């Protein structure tokens, strides 16, 4: 698993968690087919656990910059992508431009066409304003 796949796995775990699942071992080994000890698994779990811990803070940032949208009304997959990206931005391990670009790329694969522009705008505003 590479870093891009690790991000996608984190998004899937956050999505499952947001939908009421526990997003744990059954999902990791079964649905995501990630083997214990696999490269980048630690990164996936770090981001996922960070989202769970800082969810309220991330949602406040998203809400602040998602003009005309309420977090409760956003598509769950878009919200999962935004939360993962916010957590990555807050960890400051990966450059913000890379985080934003990867979030847009993930949205192209898992969401509707217009989601990428929305995600780019929200994350770009968060990053520019230093609200990470």
Tab-separated table of N, CA, C and O in Angstrom:
chain	number	residue	atom	x	y	z
A	1	UNK	N	0.857	-1.174	0.000
A	1	UNK	CA	0.000	0.000	0.000
A	1	UNK	C	0.898	1.231	0.000
A	1	UNK	O	1.817	1.332	0.788
A	2	UNK	N	0.607	2.177	-0.889
A	2	UNK	CA	1.351	3.429	-0.915
A	2	UNK	C	0.561	4.511	-0.171
A	2	UNK	O	-0.525	4.249	0.349
A	3	UNK	N	1.102	5.711	-0.128
A	3	UNK	CA	0.457	6.789	0.642
A	3	UNK	C	-0.911	7.146	0.074
A	3	UNK	O	-1.850	7.425	0.815
A	4	UNK	N	-1.055	7.156	-1.239
A	4	UNK	CA	-2.359	7.447	-1.853
A	4	UNK	C	-3.393	6.414	-1.416
A	4	UNK	O	-4.514	6.765	-1.043
A	5	UNK	N	-3.026	5.156	-1.447
A	5	UNK	CA	-3.932	4.095	-1.011
A	5	UNK	C	-4.224	4.207	0.481
A	5	UNK	O	-5.343	3.911	0.927
A	6	UNK	N	-3.239	4.654	1.251
A	6	UNK	CA	-3.432	4.850	2.689
A	6	UNK	C	-4.474	5.936	2.940
A	6	UNK	O	-5.324	5.802	3.825
A	7	UNK	N	-4.408	7.007	2.153
A	7	UNK	CA	-5.405	8.079	2.270
A	7	UNK	C	-6.796	7.564	1.917
A	7	UNK	O	-7.768	7.862	2.612
A	8	UNK	N	-6.884	6.843	0.824
A	8	UNK	CA	-8.171	6.296	0.417
A	8	UNK	C	-8.734	5.369	1.491
A	8	UNK	O	-9.934	5.401	1.785
A	9	UNK	N	-7.876	4.557	2.085
A	9	UNK	CA	-8.315	3.664	3.159
A	9	UNK	C	-8.813	4.474	4.351
A	9	UNK	O	-9.835	4.131	4.960
A	10	UNK	N	-8.118	5.564	4.679
A	10	UNK	CA	-8.551	6.424	5.788
A	10	UNK	C	-9.918	7.027	5.490
A	10	UNK	O	-10.786	7.087	6.368
A	11	UNK	N	-10.124	7.465	4.256
A	11	UNK	CA	-11.429	8.019	3.868
A	11	UNK	C	-12.516	6.969	4.038
A	11	UNK	O	-13.592	7.251	4.580
A	12	UNK	N	-12.247	5.754	3.617
A	12	UNK	CA	-13.237	4.679	3.737
A	12	UNK	C	-13.539	4.355	5.198
A	12	UNK	O	-14.689	4.127	5.566
A	13	UNK	N	-12.517	4.369	6.035
A	13	UNK	CA	-12.729	4.116	7.462
A	13	UNK	C	-13.544	5.235	8.100
A	13	UNK	O	-14.453	4.981	8.898
A	14	UNK	N	-13.225	6.477	7.759
A	14	UNK	CA	-13.969	7.625	8.297
A	14	UNK	C	-15.421	7.567	7.818
A	14	UNK	O	-16.349	7.817	8.592
A	15	UNK	N	-15.612	7.233	6.557
A	15	UNK	CA	-16.965	7.116	6.012
A	15	UNK	C	-17.756	6.060	6.778
A	15	UNK	O	-18.888	6.301	7.199
A	16	UNK	N	-17.152	4.888	6.976
A	16	UNK	CA	-17.849	3.825	7.702
A	16	UNK	C	-18.170	4.268	9.126
A	16	UNK	O	-19.280	4.053	9.624
A	17	UNK	N	-17.206	4.890	9.784
A	17	UNK	CA	-17.412	5.373	11.145
A	17	UNK	C	-18.555	6.382	11.195
A	17	UNK	O	-19.413	6.330	12.073
A	18	UNK	N	-18.585	7.304	10.223
A	18	UNK	CA	-19.632	8.324	10.184
A	18	UNK	C	-21.011	7.711	9.933
A	18	UNK	O	-22.022	8.254	10.375
A	19	UNK	N	-21.031	6.574	9.262
A	19	UNK	CA	-22.301	5.901	8.983
A	19	UNK	C	-22.717	4.969	10.123
A	19	UNK	O	-23.705	4.259	10.011
A	20	UNK	N	-21.955	4.971	11.215
A	20	UNK	CA	-22.337	4.195	12.389
A	20	UNK	C	-21.586	2.900	12.578
A	20	UNK	O	-21.848	2.168	13.526
A	21	UNK	N	-20.645	2.614	11.699
A	21	UNK	CA	-19.854	1.398	11.841
A	21	UNK	C	-18.691	1.620	12.790
A	21	UNK	O	-18.422	2.733	13.226
A	22	UNK	N	-17.988	0.544	13.099
A	22	UNK	CA	-16.862	0.681	14.013
A	22	UNK	C	-15.539	0.839	13.276
A	22	UNK	O	-14.539	1.211	13.863
A	23	UNK	N	-15.546	0.581	11.967
A	23	UNK	CA	-14.367	0.799	11.126
A	23	UNK	C	-13.113	0.206	11.743
A	23	UNK	O	-12.096	0.861	11.878
A	24	UNK	N	-13.202	-1.035	12.091
A	24	UNK	CA	-12.022	-1.616	12.721
A	24	UNK	C	-11.568	-2.859	11.990
A	24	UNK	O	-11.583	-2.894	10.775
A	25	UNK	N	-11.141	-3.850	12.697
A	25	UNK	CA	-10.416	-4.969	12.094
A	25	UNK	C	-11.161	-5.646	10.949
A	25	UNK	O	-10.554	-5.973	9.927
A	26	UNK	N	-12.456	-5.879	11.096
A	26	UNK	CA	-13.196	-6.516	10.007
A	26	UNK	C	-13.117	-5.694	8.732
A	26	UNK	O	-12.970	-6.234	7.641
A	27	UNK	N	-13.209	-4.399	8.874
A	27	UNK	CA	-13.130	-3.519	7.709
A	27	UNK	C	-11.721	-3.490	7.151
A	27	UNK	O	-11.522	-3.577	5.941
A	28	UNK	N	-10.747	-3.361	8.012
A	28	UNK	CA	-9.363	-3.243	7.563
A	28	UNK	C	-8.913	-4.490	6.819
A	28	UNK	O	-8.387	-4.412	5.713
A	29	UNK	N	-9.112	-5.649	7.414
A	29	UNK	CA	-8.632	-6.876	6.778
A	29	UNK	C	-9.616	-7.427	5.755
A	29	UNK	O	-9.197	-7.984	4.744
A	30	UNK	N	-10.905	-7.255	5.995
A	30	UNK	CA	-11.909	-7.818	5.096
A	30	UNK	C	-12.209	-6.934	3.911
A	30	UNK	O	-11.862	-7.244	2.771
A	31	UNK	N	-12.821	-5.811	4.154
A	31	UNK	CA	-13.258	-4.919	3.088
A	31	UNK	C	-12.092	-4.248	2.373
A	31	UNK	O	-12.027	-4.223	1.149
A	32	UNK	N	-11.153	-3.700	3.136
A	32	UNK	CA	-10.034	-2.980	2.533
A	32	UNK	C	-8.878	-3.899	2.136
A	32	UNK	O	-7.970	-3.479	1.426
A	33	UNK	N	-8.910	-5.137	2.624
A	33	UNK	CA	-7.896	-6.138	2.307
A	33	UNK	C	-6.480	-5.668	2.650
A	33	UNK	O	-5.534	-5.860	1.888
A	34	UNK	N	-6.354	-5.041	3.804
A	34	UNK	CA	-5.048	-4.577	4.270
A	34	UNK	C	-4.506	-5.601	5.257
A	34	UNK	O	-5.173	-5.962	6.218
A	35	UNK	N	-3.320	-6.061	5.008
A	35	UNK	CA	-2.687	-7.037	5.876
A	35	UNK	C	-2.024	-6.340	7.060
A	35	UNK	O	-1.461	-5.248	6.896
A	36	UNK	N	-2.082	-6.935	8.246
A	36	UNK	CA	-1.383	-6.361	9.401
A	36	UNK	C	0.097	-6.176	9.078
A	36	UNK	O	0.713	-7.023	8.432
A	37	UNK	N	0.646	-5.054	9.477
A	37	UNK	CA	2.052	-4.766	9.253
A	37	UNK	C	2.346	-4.199	7.878
A	37	UNK	O	3.502	-3.916	7.557
A	38	UNK	N	1.315	-4.026	7.058
A	38	UNK	CA	1.520	-3.488	5.717
A	38	UNK	C	2.029	-2.043	5.788
A	38	UNK	O	1.627	-1.266	6.659
A	39	UNK	N	2.900	-1.722	4.863
A	39	UNK	CA	3.457	-0.378	4.801
A	39	UNK	C	2.326	0.643	4.698
A	39	UNK	O	1.345	0.424	3.999
A	40	UNK	N	2.454	1.731	5.413
A	40	UNK	CA	1.501	2.847	5.439
A	40	UNK	C	0.240	2.569	6.247
A	40	UNK	O	-0.607	3.438	6.381
A	41	UNK	N	0.079	1.367	6.816
A	41	UNK	CA	-1.082	1.105	7.661
A	41	UNK	C	-1.073	2.031	8.874
A	41	UNK	O	-2.114	2.555	9.267
A	42	UNK	N	0.099	2.248	9.444
A	42	UNK	CA	0.208	3.142	10.595
A	42	UNK	C	-0.268	4.549	10.236
A	42	UNK	O	-0.945	5.203	11.030
A	43	UNK	N	0.068	5.013	9.036
A	43	UNK	CA	-0.371	6.337	8.597
A	43	UNK	C	-1.897	6.375	8.474
A	43	UNK	O	-2.537	7.312	8.942
A	44	UNK	N	-2.469	5.351	7.868
A	44	UNK	CA	-3.923	5.266	7.732
A	44	UNK	C	-4.595	5.350	9.092
A	44	UNK	O	-5.537	6.121	9.289
A	45	UNK	N	-4.115	4.564	10.036
A	45	UNK	CA	-4.725	4.542	11.365
A	45	UNK	C	-4.498	5.842	12.116
A	45	UNK	O	-5.371	6.297	12.863
A	46	UNK	N	-3.347	6.468	11.915
A	46	UNK	CA	-3.060	7.760	12.547
A	46	UNK	C	-4.051	8.822	12.070
A	46	UNK	O	-4.594	9.585	12.870
A	47	UNK	N	-4.287	8.853	10.772
A	47	UNK	CA	-5.229	9.828	10.212
A	47	UNK	C	-6.649	9.515	10.675
A	47	UNK	O	-7.382	10.402	11.129
A	48	UNK	N	-7.031	8.259	10.595
A	48	UNK	CA	-8.378	7.861	11.017
A	48	UNK	C	-8.628	8.200	12.488
A	48	UNK	O	-9.640	8.820	12.831
A	49	UNK	N	-7.701	7.834	13.357
A	49	UNK	CA	-7.866	8.123	14.782
A	49	UNK	C	-7.839	9.621	15.054
A	49	UNK	O	-8.554	10.105	15.929
A	50	UNK	N	-7.040	10.349	14.293
A	50	UNK	CA	-7.011	11.808	14.428
A	50	UNK	C	-8.345	12.435	14.053
A	50	UNK	O	-8.805	13.369	14.705
A	51	UNK	N	-8.967	11.924	12.995
A	51	UNK	CA	-10.286	12.433	12.601
A	51	UNK	C	-11.293	12.175	13.715
A	51	UNK	O	-12.063	13.075	14.085
A	52	UNK	N	-11.277	10.983	14.274
A	52	UNK	CA	-12.219	10.682	15.359
A	52	UNK	C	-11.997	11.607	16.556
A	52	UNK	O	-12.953	12.098	17.153
A	53	UNK	N	-10.746	11.848	16.877
A	53	UNK	CA	-10.422	12.679	18.032
A	53	UNK	C	-10.737	14.158	17.803
A	53	UNK	O	-11.170	14.850	18.715
A	54	UNK	N	-10.517	14.640	16.590
A	54	UNK	CA	-10.653	16.072	16.299
A	54	UNK	C	-11.839	16.386	15.389
A	54	UNK	O	-11.881	17.460	14.784
A	55	UNK	N	-12.784	15.502	15.305
A	55	UNK	CA	-13.891	15.640	14.362
A	55	UNK	C	-14.639	16.964	14.523
A	55	UNK	O	-14.917	17.648	13.538
A	56	UNK	N	-14.954	17.317	15.725
A	56	UNK	CA	-15.706	18.559	15.959
A	56	UNK	C	-14.915	19.766	15.454
A	56	UNK	O	-15.470	20.643	14.795
A	57	UNK	N	-13.628	19.812	15.737
A	57	UNK	CA	-12.782	20.913	15.281
A	57	UNK	C	-12.712	20.947	13.751
A	57	UNK	O	-12.841	22.015	13.141
A	58	UNK	N	-12.527	19.794	13.132
A	58	UNK	CA	-12.476	19.734	11.669
A	58	UNK	C	-13.805	20.174	11.065
A	58	UNK	O	-13.827	20.924	10.082
A	59	UNK	N	-14.901	19.731	11.641
A	59	UNK	CA	-16.219	20.123	11.124
A	59	UNK	C	-16.441	21.628	11.250
A	59	UNK	O	-17.044	22.246	10.366
A	60	UNK	N	-15.950	22.228	12.318
A	60	UNK	CA	-16.073	23.682	12.464
A	60	UNK	C	-15.300	24.408	11.365
A	60	UNK	O	-15.785	25.396	10.806
A	61	UNK	N	-14.096	23.921	11.056
A	61	UNK	CA	-13.306	24.529	9.972
A	61	UNK	C	-14.010	24.358	8.633
A	61	UNK	O	-14.101	25.300	7.845
A	62	UNK	N	-14.487	23.159	8.383
A	62	UNK	CA	-15.174	22.888	7.124
A	62	UNK	C	-16.395	23.789	7.003
A	62	UNK	O	-16.618	24.426	5.969
A	63	UNK	N	-17.173	23.872	8.072
A	63	UNK	CA	-18.379	24.697	8.065
A	63	UNK	C	-18.039	26.163	7.803
A	63	UNK	O	-18.731	26.849	7.053
A	64	UNK	N	-16.965	26.641	8.381
A	64	UNK	CA	-16.556	28.043	8.226
A	64	UNK	C	-16.296	28.407	6.764
A	64	UNK	O	-16.611	29.514	6.330
A	65	UNK	N	-15.723	27.470	6.008
A	65	UNK	CA	-15.319	27.767	4.638
A	65	UNK	C	-16.222	27.159	3.569
A	65	UNK	O	-16.020	27.417	2.384
A	66	UNK	N	-17.184	26.380	3.952
A	66	UNK	CA	-18.114	25.778	2.990
A	66	UNK	C	-19.321	26.690	2.835
A	66	UNK	O	-20.420	26.369	3.264
A	67	UNK	N	-19.098	27.814	2.215
A	67	UNK	CA	-20.138	28.841	2.083
A	67	UNK	C	-21.397	28.267	1.421
A	67	UNK	O	-21.340	27.678	0.358
A	68	UNK	N	-22.509	28.432	2.112
A	68	UNK	CA	-23.783	27.961	1.598
A	68	UNK	C	-24.081	26.501	1.887
A	68	UNK	O	-25.116	25.990	1.462
A	69	UNK	N	-23.181	25.822	2.582
A	69	UNK	CA	-23.381	24.409	2.897
A	69	UNK	C	-23.277	24.185	4.397
A	69	UNK	O	-22.429	24.771	5.047
A	70	UNK	N	-24.112	23.333	4.898
A	70	UNK	CA	-24.020	22.908	6.285
A	70	UNK	C	-23.390	21.520	6.302
A	70	UNK	O	-23.693	20.692	5.451
A	71	UNK	N	-22.542	21.279	7.272
A	71	UNK	CA	-21.852	19.996	7.373
A	71	UNK	C	-22.861	18.847	7.382
A	71	UNK	O	-22.648	17.821	6.728
A	72	UNK	N	-23.968	19.033	8.071
A	72	UNK	CA	-24.982	17.980	8.185
A	72	UNK	C	-25.613	17.637	6.846
A	72	UNK	O	-26.183	16.561	6.682
A	73	UNK	N	-25.557	18.546	5.893
A	73	UNK	CA	-26.206	18.343	4.595
A	73	UNK	C	-25.241	17.901	3.497
A	73	UNK	O	-25.656	17.625	2.382
A	74	UNK	N	-23.960	17.846	3.806
A	74	UNK	CA	-22.960	17.457	2.802
A	74	UNK	C	-23.036	15.955	2.542
A	74	UNK	O	-23.396	15.178	3.425
A	75	UNK	N	-22.660	15.581	1.335
A	75	UNK	CA	-22.563	14.157	1.010
A	75	UNK	C	-21.535	13.532	1.957
A	75	UNK	O	-20.458	14.098	2.187
A	76	UNK	N	-21.870	12.391	2.499
A	76	UNK	CA	-21.004	11.750	3.497
A	76	UNK	C	-19.618	11.439	2.950
A	76	UNK	O	-18.627	11.537	3.664
A	77	UNK	N	-19.527	11.074	1.683
A	77	UNK	CA	-18.208	10.779	1.121
A	77	UNK	C	-17.378	12.054	1.019
A	77	UNK	O	-16.176	12.047	1.307
A	78	UNK	N	-17.990	13.161	0.634
A	78	UNK	CA	-17.263	14.430	0.558
A	78	UNK	C	-16.812	14.865	1.941
A	78	UNK	O	-15.683	15.348	2.115
A	79	UNK	N	-17.671	14.690	2.918
A	79	UNK	CA	-17.326	15.040	4.286
A	79	UNK	C	-16.170	14.184	4.800
A	79	UNK	O	-15.253	14.686	5.453
A	80	UNK	N	-16.180	12.899	4.471
A	80	UNK	CA	-15.081	12.017	4.879
A	80	UNK	C	-13.768	12.468	4.241
A	80	UNK	O	-12.726	12.515	4.904
A	81	UNK	N	-13.804	12.837	2.976
A	81	UNK	CA	-12.607	13.325	2.287
A	81	UNK	C	-12.108	14.609	2.933
A	81	UNK	O	-10.909	14.766	3.184
A	82	UNK	N	-13.011	15.527	3.216
A	82	UNK	CA	-12.635	16.792	3.857
A	82	UNK	C	-12.056	16.572	5.251
A	82	UNK	O	-11.061	17.204	5.624
A	83	UNK	N	-12.663	15.692	6.016
A	83	UNK	CA	-12.163	15.424	7.367
A	83	UNK	C	-10.760	14.823	7.344
A	83	UNK	O	-9.898	15.208	8.127
A	84	UNK	N	-10.548	13.874	6.447
A	84	UNK	CA	-9.226	13.261	6.326
A	84	UNK	C	-8.202	14.320	5.927
A	84	UNK	O	-7.115	14.399	6.496
A	85	UNK	N	-8.546	15.152	4.961
A	85	UNK	CA	-7.623	16.197	4.523
A	85	UNK	C	-7.351	17.202	5.646
A	85	UNK	O	-6.202	17.629	5.830
A	86	UNK	N	-8.379	17.575	6.398
A	86	UNK	CA	-8.174	18.485	7.532
A	86	UNK	C	-7.222	17.882	8.553
A	86	UNK	O	-6.356	18.566	9.096
A	87	UNK	N	-7.387	16.598	8.812
A	87	UNK	CA	-6.489	15.935	9.763
A	87	UNK	C	-5.066	15.922	9.224
A	87	UNK	O	-4.118	16.198	9.953
A	88	UNK	N	-4.907	15.626	7.945
A	88	UNK	CA	-3.566	15.649	7.355
A	88	UNK	C	-2.956	17.046	7.414
A	88	UNK	O	-1.774	17.188	7.715
A	89	UNK	N	-3.754	18.050	7.129
A	89	UNK	CA	-3.251	19.428	7.213
A	89	UNK	C	-2.822	19.764	8.634
A	89	UNK	O	-1.789	20.407	8.845
A	90	UNK	N	-3.598	19.318	9.606
A	90	UNK	CA	-3.275	19.630	10.998
A	90	UNK	C	-2.033	18.885	11.482
A	90	UNK	O	-1.298	19.382	12.334
A	91	UNK	N	-1.773	17.698	10.930
A	91	UNK	CA	-0.583	16.940	11.321
A	91	UNK	C	0.696	17.540	10.736
A	91	UNK	O	1.780	17.297	11.253
A	92	UNK	N	0.566	18.284	9.653
A	92	UNK	CA	1.691	18.979	9.007
A	92	UNK	C	2.851	18.045	8.644
A	92	UNK	O	4.009	18.433	8.687
A	93	UNK	N	2.525	16.821	8.261
A	93	UNK	CA	3.530	15.860	7.809
A	93	UNK	C	3.715	15.987	6.300
A	93	UNK	O	4.819	15.906	5.791
A	94	UNK	N	2.607	16.219	5.613
A	94	UNK	CA	2.580	16.304	4.157
A	94	UNK	C	2.303	17.760	3.772
A	94	UNK	O	1.464	18.405	4.402
A	95	UNK	N	2.993	18.294	2.747
A	95	UNK	CA	2.728	19.667	2.319
A	95	UNK	C	1.252	19.883	1.971
A	95	UNK	O	0.601	18.990	1.412
A	96	UNK	N	0.741	21.057	2.295
A	96	UNK	CA	-0.683	21.329	2.106
A	96	UNK	C	-1.116	21.167	0.652
A	96	UNK	O	-2.209	20.665	0.383
A	97	UNK	N	-0.288	21.566	-0.297
A	97	UNK	CA	-0.648	21.410	-1.704
A	97	UNK	C	-0.861	19.960	-2.088
A	97	UNK	O	-1.763	19.627	-2.865
A	98	UNK	N	-0.046	19.078	-1.535
A	98	UNK	CA	-0.179	17.647	-1.804
A	98	UNK	C	-1.467	17.118	-1.182
A	98	UNK	O	-2.209	16.367	-1.821
A	99	UNK	N	-1.741	17.522	0.048
A	99	UNK	CA	-2.964	17.078	0.734
A	99	UNK	C	-4.199	17.497	-0.071
A	99	UNK	O	-5.105	16.688	-0.309
A	100	UNK	N	-4.231	18.741	-0.497
A	100	UNK	CA	-5.384	19.251	-1.242
A	100	UNK	C	-5.526	18.524	-2.571
A	100	UNK	O	-6.626	18.086	-2.939
A	101	UNK	N	-4.431	18.375	-3.300
A	101	UNK	CA	-4.477	17.684	-4.588
A	101	UNK	C	-4.955	16.245	-4.436
A	101	UNK	O	-5.789	15.770	-5.218
A	102	UNK	N	-4.457	15.563	-3.430
A	102	UNK	CA	-4.868	14.171	-3.210
A	102	UNK	C	-6.350	14.082	-2.843
A	102	UNK	O	-7.043	13.164	-3.272
A	103	UNK	N	-6.829	15.029	-2.055
A	103	UNK	CA	-8.254	15.035	-1.690
A	103	UNK	C	-9.123	15.227	-2.938
A	103	UNK	O	-10.146	14.545	-3.101
A	104	UNK	N	-8.708	16.119	-3.815
A	104	UNK	CA	-9.449	16.343	-5.062
A	104	UNK	C	-9.423	15.076	-5.919
A	104	UNK	O	-10.449	14.683	-6.479
A	105	UNK	N	-8.279	14.433	-6.001
A	105	UNK	CA	-8.167	13.199	-6.788
A	105	UNK	C	-9.069	12.096	-6.220
A	105	UNK	O	-9.719	11.374	-6.979
A	106	UNK	N	-9.104	11.971	-4.917
A	106	UNK	CA	-9.968	10.964	-4.292
A	106	UNK	C	-11.436	11.280	-4.594
A	106	UNK	O	-12.226	10.394	-4.886
A	107	UNK	N	-11.783	12.567	-4.559
A	107	UNK	CA	-13.176	12.943	-4.847
A	107	UNK	C	-13.557	12.602	-6.280
A	107	UNK	O	-14.705	12.253	-6.556
A	108	UNK	N	-12.606	12.690	-7.197
A	108	UNK	CA	-12.885	12.339	-8.599
A	108	UNK	C	-13.230	10.862	-8.752
A	108	UNK	O	-13.978	10.484	-9.640
A	109	UNK	N	-12.666	10.061	-7.872
A	109	UNK	CA	-12.918	8.624	-7.951
A	109	UNK	C	-14.179	8.201	-7.198
A	109	UNK	O	-14.873	7.281	-7.612
A	110	UNK	N	-14.497	8.892	-6.100
A	110	UNK	CA	-15.567	8.417	-5.225
A	110	UNK	C	-16.790	9.325	-5.140
A	110	UNK	O	-17.759	8.966	-4.480
A	111	UNK	N	-16.758	10.492	-5.765
A	111	UNK	CA	-17.876	11.415	-5.634
A	111	UNK	C	-18.321	11.911	-7.007
A	111	UNK	O	-17.861	11.417	-8.033
A	112	UNK	N	-19.162	12.918	-7.015
A	112	UNK	CA	-19.665	13.475	-8.272
A	112	UNK	C	-18.647	14.455	-8.857
A	112	UNK	O	-17.719	14.895	-8.169
A	113	UNK	N	-18.833	14.812	-10.098
A	113	UNK	CA	-17.882	15.664	-10.817
A	113	UNK	C	-17.605	16.994	-10.118
A	113	UNK	O	-16.468	17.433	-10.059
A	114	UNK	N	-18.624	17.643	-9.607
A	114	UNK	CA	-18.459	18.972	-9.015
A	114	UNK	C	-17.834	18.946	-7.621
A	114	UNK	O	-17.449	19.988	-7.100
A	115	UNK	N	-17.715	17.794	-7.034
A	115	UNK	CA	-17.187	17.698	-5.673
A	115	UNK	C	-15.740	18.166	-5.594
A	115	UNK	O	-15.334	18.790	-4.617
A	116	UNK	N	-14.958	17.882	-6.609
A	116	UNK	CA	-13.548	18.262	-6.599
A	116	UNK	C	-13.344	19.750	-6.451
A	116	UNK	O	-12.493	20.204	-5.680
A	117	UNK	N	-14.130	20.540	-7.157
A	117	UNK	CA	-14.031	22.002	-7.054
A	117	UNK	C	-14.411	22.478	-5.660
A	117	UNK	O	-13.762	23.363	-5.095
A	118	UNK	N	-15.470	21.891	-5.128
A	118	UNK	CA	-15.926	22.255	-3.783
A	118	UNK	C	-14.847	21.918	-2.753
A	118	UNK	O	-14.474	22.760	-1.922
A	119	UNK	N	-14.319	20.710	-2.823
A	119	UNK	CA	-13.292	20.266	-1.876
A	119	UNK	C	-12.041	21.117	-2.009
A	119	UNK	O	-11.457	21.542	-1.010
A	120	UNK	N	-11.636	21.404	-3.229
A	120	UNK	CA	-10.478	22.253	-3.470
A	120	UNK	C	-10.681	23.638	-2.848
A	120	UNK	O	-9.777	24.173	-2.197
A	121	UNK	N	-11.853	24.212	-3.036
A	121	UNK	CA	-12.146	25.540	-2.490
A	121	UNK	C	-12.119	25.578	-0.971
A	121	UNK	O	-11.519	26.472	-0.371
A	122	UNK	N	-12.760	24.607	-0.355
A	122	UNK	CA	-12.806	24.568	1.112
A	122	UNK	C	-11.406	24.369	1.686
A	122	UNK	O	-10.973	25.120	2.573
A	123	UNK	N	-10.687	23.382	1.177
A	123	UNK	CA	-9.351	23.100	1.710
A	123	UNK	C	-8.360	24.209	1.386
A	123	UNK	O	-7.500	24.535	2.210
A	124	UNK	N	-8.487	24.793	0.212
A	124	UNK	CA	-7.618	25.911	-0.143
A	124	UNK	C	-7.809	27.082	0.805
A	124	UNK	O	-6.838	27.706	1.244
A	125	UNK	N	-9.048	27.377	1.156
A	125	UNK	CA	-9.340	28.471	2.098
A	125	UNK	C	-8.799	28.157	3.486
A	125	UNK	O	-8.220	29.025	4.141
A	126	UNK	N	-8.975	26.938	3.921
A	126	UNK	CA	-8.453	26.534	5.234
A	126	UNK	C	-6.941	26.699	5.252
A	126	UNK	O	-6.367	27.265	6.188
A	127	UNK	N	-6.304	26.236	4.211
A	127	UNK	CA	-4.834	26.295	4.134
A	127	UNK	C	-4.330	27.735	4.023
A	127	UNK	O	-3.396	28.130	4.730
A	128	UNK	N	-4.936	28.520	3.148
A	128	UNK	CA	-4.515	29.919	2.952
A	128	UNK	C	-4.657	30.754	4.223
A	128	UNK	O	-3.821	31.592	4.532
A	129	UNK	N	-5.748	30.525	4.926
A	129	UNK	CA	-6.007	31.303	6.132
A	129	UNK	C	-5.224	30.784	7.341
A	129	UNK	O	-5.346	31.321	8.434
A	130	UNK	N	-4.469	29.721	7.142
A	130	UNK	CA	-3.699	29.158	8.231
A	130	UNK	C	-4.551	28.546	9.313
A	130	UNK	O	-4.148	28.411	10.464
A	131	UNK	N	-5.754	28.159	8.935
A	131	UNK	CA	-6.726	27.612	9.885
A	131	UNK	C	-6.587	26.098	9.974
A	131	UNK	O	-7.547	25.362	9.810
A	132	UNK	N	-5.347	25.644	10.221
A	132	UNK	CA	-5.105	24.194	10.276
A	132	UNK	C	-4.710	23.763	11.664
A	132	UNK	O	-4.315	24.496	12.493
